[in-house]
Amino acid sequence: MKKEDVPQDDANMMEGSRESCYAVDENGNYTTVKSVGWEPKNIVMQDAWDTVNERIEEVKQLVIDGELSPIAYYMEKNLMDTKILASYVGIWRFIVKKHLKMKGFTKLTDKVLNKYADTFDITLETLKNKELK
Amino acid sequence: MQLDFKHKQSAHCENGVSSNLFAYYGIKLSEPMIFGIGSGLFFSYLPFLKVNHIPVTSFRPLPGMIFKRAARRLGFKMEKKRFSNPNQAMSELDEKLKEGIPVGMLVGVYNLTYFPKPYRFHFNAHNLVVYGKEKDNYLISDPIMETPTSLTSKELRKVRYAKGVFAPKGHMYWTVKAPQEIDLAKAITQGIKQTAKDMLTIPIPLVGVKGIKYLAKQLRKYPKKLGNRKASQYLGQIVRSQEEIGTGGAGFRYIYAAFLQEASDILKQPFLRDLSVEMTAIGDLWRDFAVETARIIKKRSEVENPYDGVADMLVVIAEKEKQIFQKLIILKDA
């Protein structure tokens, strides 16, 4: 890639920062050029985020329907799966899976709920009141 | 308290941290040099390892390898440590800083407050250097960022104890002894030969040149096997790791081309400069692959069987990479 061809397609993926890209100058020597982004890359990034957001919306509806618990919602919101969540809260994965169901959630003590609230960086009340922020 | 540490932005975090740490001890090498000496170019497709429900494709070796190899080949003596106790991980960091030693460490990016939000997934193999502490603030040189930054002790502790794949567990590393002199030609040759060997001869179909061909074969089956939506997500993931912050573009192929160019001058081997030009061309092909992938995701592809189309592109790339590394594997020892 030539220096002047380094794309500058801004989709605010770098949030004002720029990344370093390698390209050749007019004499064929390598140099670095700072870039705010590249369209194909912005498209695949956006697509990945769309997928994440779709999943969050799906789970949100299931929580409203009373099937899944707010923990399931915040897990998706924090881009986690049960494996990552289990290691953050320090609870066995198969037990975490039970907590994702509304049935399992309503039985939880404040002590356990606090672990989840801390991990998701929300208050205990938010979680208890099933607020979906 | 602040060490006289020079922050320099780089494309890739591990190269950047290595380059900046080595420079602190008087060994000044460019990012491509570190990348080449550390045998940073690679390819692997790991269908059994999924992140965010999607198989991992990687254009580099395991986290920490580039640094480890570059340090060894240049004659640095390093030490590394992980801690089961986060308090100890923080207090040992403070001690090292007091002794005047900049400390490299692995962190997760999900909670890295200054990192661009669109890139903040649960990725745990990011490298940065801590080079000072002022009150409760740690001074951070993150090679991805244009300027130095800082984190509170609470924030730093959180990212050092990120959870998930490759959880860092407080992993930190520092220089015990720096070399007086380095044998650059020898280090370069070793780096090149290992890359060529890894790309050509590892007897696993998922890695190196064979891995690219294997992925091509899988791609053809994606739409039938996964359905269109999922197929395009899988395909997009390949491009995301190829063009992620830190690759310098085209899955590190441009950085490697820059390395071959520099190596050509140092080793006085003009043919390496020709191979650099070829590697740049391969980088351009990887970028064409990304362009076509973006079209598929946007449903704008004009090809009849778009997945066969991108698979064919990978087959061509694999063949060209094979030819380059066949020329590099027979490089004479310096």
XYZ file of C-alpha atoms in Angstrom, chain B residues 47-302:
256
model
C -12.533 -23.431 15.124
C -12.704 -24.997 18.607
C -11.752 -21.754 20.406
C -14.648 -19.322 20.304
C -14.756 -15.721 21.458
C -18.203 -14.085 21.442
C -19.549 -17.317 19.915
C -17.285 -17.033 16.854
C -14.175 -19.142 16.035
C -10.821 -17.421 16.448
C -8.626 -16.573 13.477
C -5.270 -15.111 14.352
C -2.474 -13.538 12.352
C 0.110 -13.686 15.148
C 1.600 -16.190 17.581
C 0.369 -16.592 21.160
C 0.485 -13.431 23.291
C 3.902 -12.820 24.812
C 5.835 -14.837 22.211
C 7.081 -11.886 20.147
C 8.452 -10.212 23.238
C 9.961 -13.391 24.642
C 11.744 -14.320 21.423
C 12.955 -10.800 20.652
C 14.334 -10.401 24.201
C 16.119 -13.760 24.024
C 17.601 -13.157 20.572
C 18.870 -9.716 21.542
C 20.367 -10.931 24.808
C 18.014 -9.331 27.334
C 17.447 -11.115 30.601
C 13.855 -10.663 31.673
C 11.807 -11.825 34.581
C 8.055 -12.347 34.713
C 5.599 -13.039 37.452
C 1.926 -13.724 38.044
C 0.163 -13.220 41.344
C -2.757 -15.025 42.914
C -3.105 -12.067 45.280
C -3.978 -8.729 43.582
C -2.664 -6.703 46.546
C 0.725 -8.283 46.130
C 0.583 -7.695 42.365
C 0.144 -3.973 43.026
C 2.729 -3.656 45.789
C 5.417 -5.478 43.798
C 4.731 -3.121 40.916
C 5.285 -0.167 43.258
C 8.570 -1.663 44.442
C 9.868 -2.133 40.907
C 8.992 1.477 40.054
C 10.833 2.656 43.166
C 13.895 0.737 42.001
C 13.699 2.701 38.732
C 12.486 -0.189 36.592
C 9.698 0.315 34.025
C 7.314 -2.623 34.129
C 5.494 -4.272 31.223
C 2.221 -6.012 31.862
C -0.686 -7.865 30.318
C -4.159 -6.431 30.791
C -7.720 -6.918 29.558
C -9.065 -4.151 27.311
C -12.752 -4.424 28.277
C -12.347 -2.159 31.313
C -9.470 -0.113 29.964
C -11.036 3.313 30.415
C -8.996 5.284 27.861
C -9.302 2.665 25.081
C -11.667 3.483 22.144
C -15.043 2.003 23.108
C -15.731 0.202 19.790
C -12.609 -1.922 20.396
C -13.407 -2.842 23.978
C -14.222 -6.540 23.874
C -13.108 -9.132 26.435
C -9.635 -9.369 24.960
C -7.026 -10.089 27.607
C -3.682 -10.027 25.870
C -3.059 -6.318 25.621
C 0.386 -5.025 26.656
C 1.355 -1.734 28.236
C 4.176 -0.270 30.319
C 3.815 1.374 33.717
C 6.600 3.931 34.119
C 5.629 5.967 37.170
C 3.160 6.723 39.901
C 1.828 10.053 41.083
C -0.363 9.820 44.184
C -2.988 7.253 43.215
C -2.345 7.524 39.473
C -0.174 5.141 37.508
C 1.555 6.618 34.461
C 0.908 4.376 31.489
C 2.658 4.073 28.152
C 0.180 2.223 25.948
C 1.779 1.858 22.499
C -1.618 1.897 20.785
C -2.277 5.419 22.006
C -0.733 8.540 20.500
C 0.280 9.948 23.895
C 1.003 8.537 27.391
C -2.003 8.128 29.636
C -2.816 7.159 33.230
C -5.005 4.880 35.318
C -6.035 5.015 38.979
C -4.863 2.106 41.096
C -8.421 0.754 41.174
C -8.675 0.877 37.375
C -5.278 -0.712 36.882
C -6.053 -3.487 39.344
C -9.290 -4.226 37.507
C -7.661 -4.641 34.096
C -4.790 -6.695 35.524
C -7.364 -9.090 36.905
C -9.645 -9.265 33.881
C -11.270 -12.691 33.471
C -11.895 -14.952 30.491
C -9.645 -16.445 27.783
C -5.961 -15.666 28.563
C -6.815 -14.079 31.947
C -3.659 -12.091 32.812
C -3.679 -12.843 36.562
C -1.536 -9.812 37.291
C 1.150 -10.921 34.820
C 4.039 -8.436 34.771
C 7.552 -8.504 33.318
C 10.664 -6.406 33.601
C 14.316 -6.243 32.581
C 16.872 -7.824 34.874
C 19.858 -7.361 32.628
C 20.287 -5.500 29.353
C 22.946 -6.515 26.800
C 26.055 -4.352 26.281
C 26.173 -5.221 22.621
C 23.796 -6.999 20.311
C 24.384 -9.225 17.303
C 21.623 -7.777 15.163
C 22.358 -9.784 12.001
C 22.174 -13.046 13.899
C 18.975 -12.083 15.682
C 17.347 -11.102 12.379
C 18.323 -14.357 10.702
C 16.994 -16.410 13.593
C 13.735 -14.476 13.523
C 13.235 -14.918 9.780
C 14.036 -18.614 9.834
C 11.617 -19.350 12.617
C 8.788 -17.480 10.882
C 9.438 -19.380 7.657
C 9.541 -22.690 9.538
C 6.342 -21.940 11.461
C 4.498 -20.897 8.315
C 5.605 -23.930 6.299
C 6.391 -26.946 8.426
C 4.207 -27.248 11.536
C 2.343 -30.522 10.963
C -1.099 -29.195 11.963
C -3.552 -28.293 9.181
C -4.887 -25.269 11.098
C -1.724 -23.171 11.181
C 0.661 -21.458 8.774
C 0.125 -21.548 5.019
C -1.874 -24.771 5.392
C -4.146 -23.010 7.867
C -5.018 -20.331 5.278
C -5.942 -23.062 2.789
C -7.949 -24.909 5.422
C -9.877 -21.756 6.252
C -10.567 -21.268 2.522
C -12.071 -24.757 2.395
C -14.261 -24.038 5.427
C -15.406 -20.705 3.979
C -16.981 -22.448 0.984
C -19.199 -24.425 3.381
C -20.179 -21.472 5.573
C -23.442 -20.324 3.885
C -24.909 -23.867 3.761
C -23.652 -24.901 7.159
C -24.356 -21.721 9.106
C -26.974 -19.763 7.190
C -26.287 -16.326 5.740
C -26.359 -14.233 8.912
C -23.991 -16.401 10.891
C -21.764 -17.029 7.877
C -21.235 -13.306 7.435
C -20.478 -12.907 11.155
C -17.831 -15.639 10.965
C -16.345 -14.040 7.870
C -16.396 -10.588 9.463
C -14.472 -11.906 12.449
C -11.583 -12.930 10.177
C -11.340 -9.397 8.841
C -11.645 -7.955 12.322
C -8.595 -9.833 13.539
C -6.818 -9.052 10.288
C -7.375 -5.310 10.592
C -7.676 -4.948 14.371
C -5.818 -2.055 15.992
C -2.268 -3.212 16.210
C -1.861 -5.089 12.969
C -0.533 -2.119 11.003
C -2.973 -3.281 8.297
C -3.424 -6.540 6.374
C -2.826 -8.918 9.253
C 0.729 -7.698 9.994
C 1.833 -8.367 6.396
C 2.794 -4.685 5.869
C 4.826 -4.559 9.073
C 6.611 -7.703 7.980
C 7.345 -6.168 4.587
C 8.823 -3.160 6.405
C 10.958 -5.545 8.435
C 12.271 -7.374 5.349
C 13.228 -4.020 3.857
C 15.197 -2.992 6.941
C 16.715 -6.467 7.226
C 17.884 -6.270 3.622
C 20.102 -3.278 4.421
C 21.502 -4.733 7.643
C 22.228 -8.203 6.237
C 23.314 -6.734 2.870
C 21.002 -9.148 1.101
C 19.298 -7.273 -1.770
C 16.892 -10.148 -2.457
C 15.159 -9.430 0.872
C 14.145 -6.067 -0.540
C 12.503 -7.828 -3.470
C 10.683 -10.129 -1.076
C 9.551 -7.057 0.841
C 7.884 -5.808 -2.343
C 6.225 -9.202 -2.774
C 5.048 -9.170 0.830
C 3.524 -5.727 0.318
C 1.624 -7.137 -2.663
C 0.352 -9.960 -0.467
C -0.763 -7.386 2.094
C -2.728 -5.679 -0.682
C -4.404 -9.017 -1.474
C -5.440 -9.443 2.169
C -6.948 -5.991 1.955
C -8.857 -6.953 -1.202
C -10.189 -9.895 0.791
C -11.398 -7.446 3.465
C -13.081 -5.237 0.854
C -14.979 -8.191 -0.613
C -15.946 -9.390 2.876
C -17.404 -5.979 3.695
C -19.424 -6.198 0.471
C -20.771 -9.618 1.482
C -21.777 -8.284 4.895
C -23.508 -5.330 3.264
C -25.099 -7.758 0.730
C -23.510 -5.786 -2.085
C -21.333 -8.496 -3.539
C -21.678 -8.847 -7.291
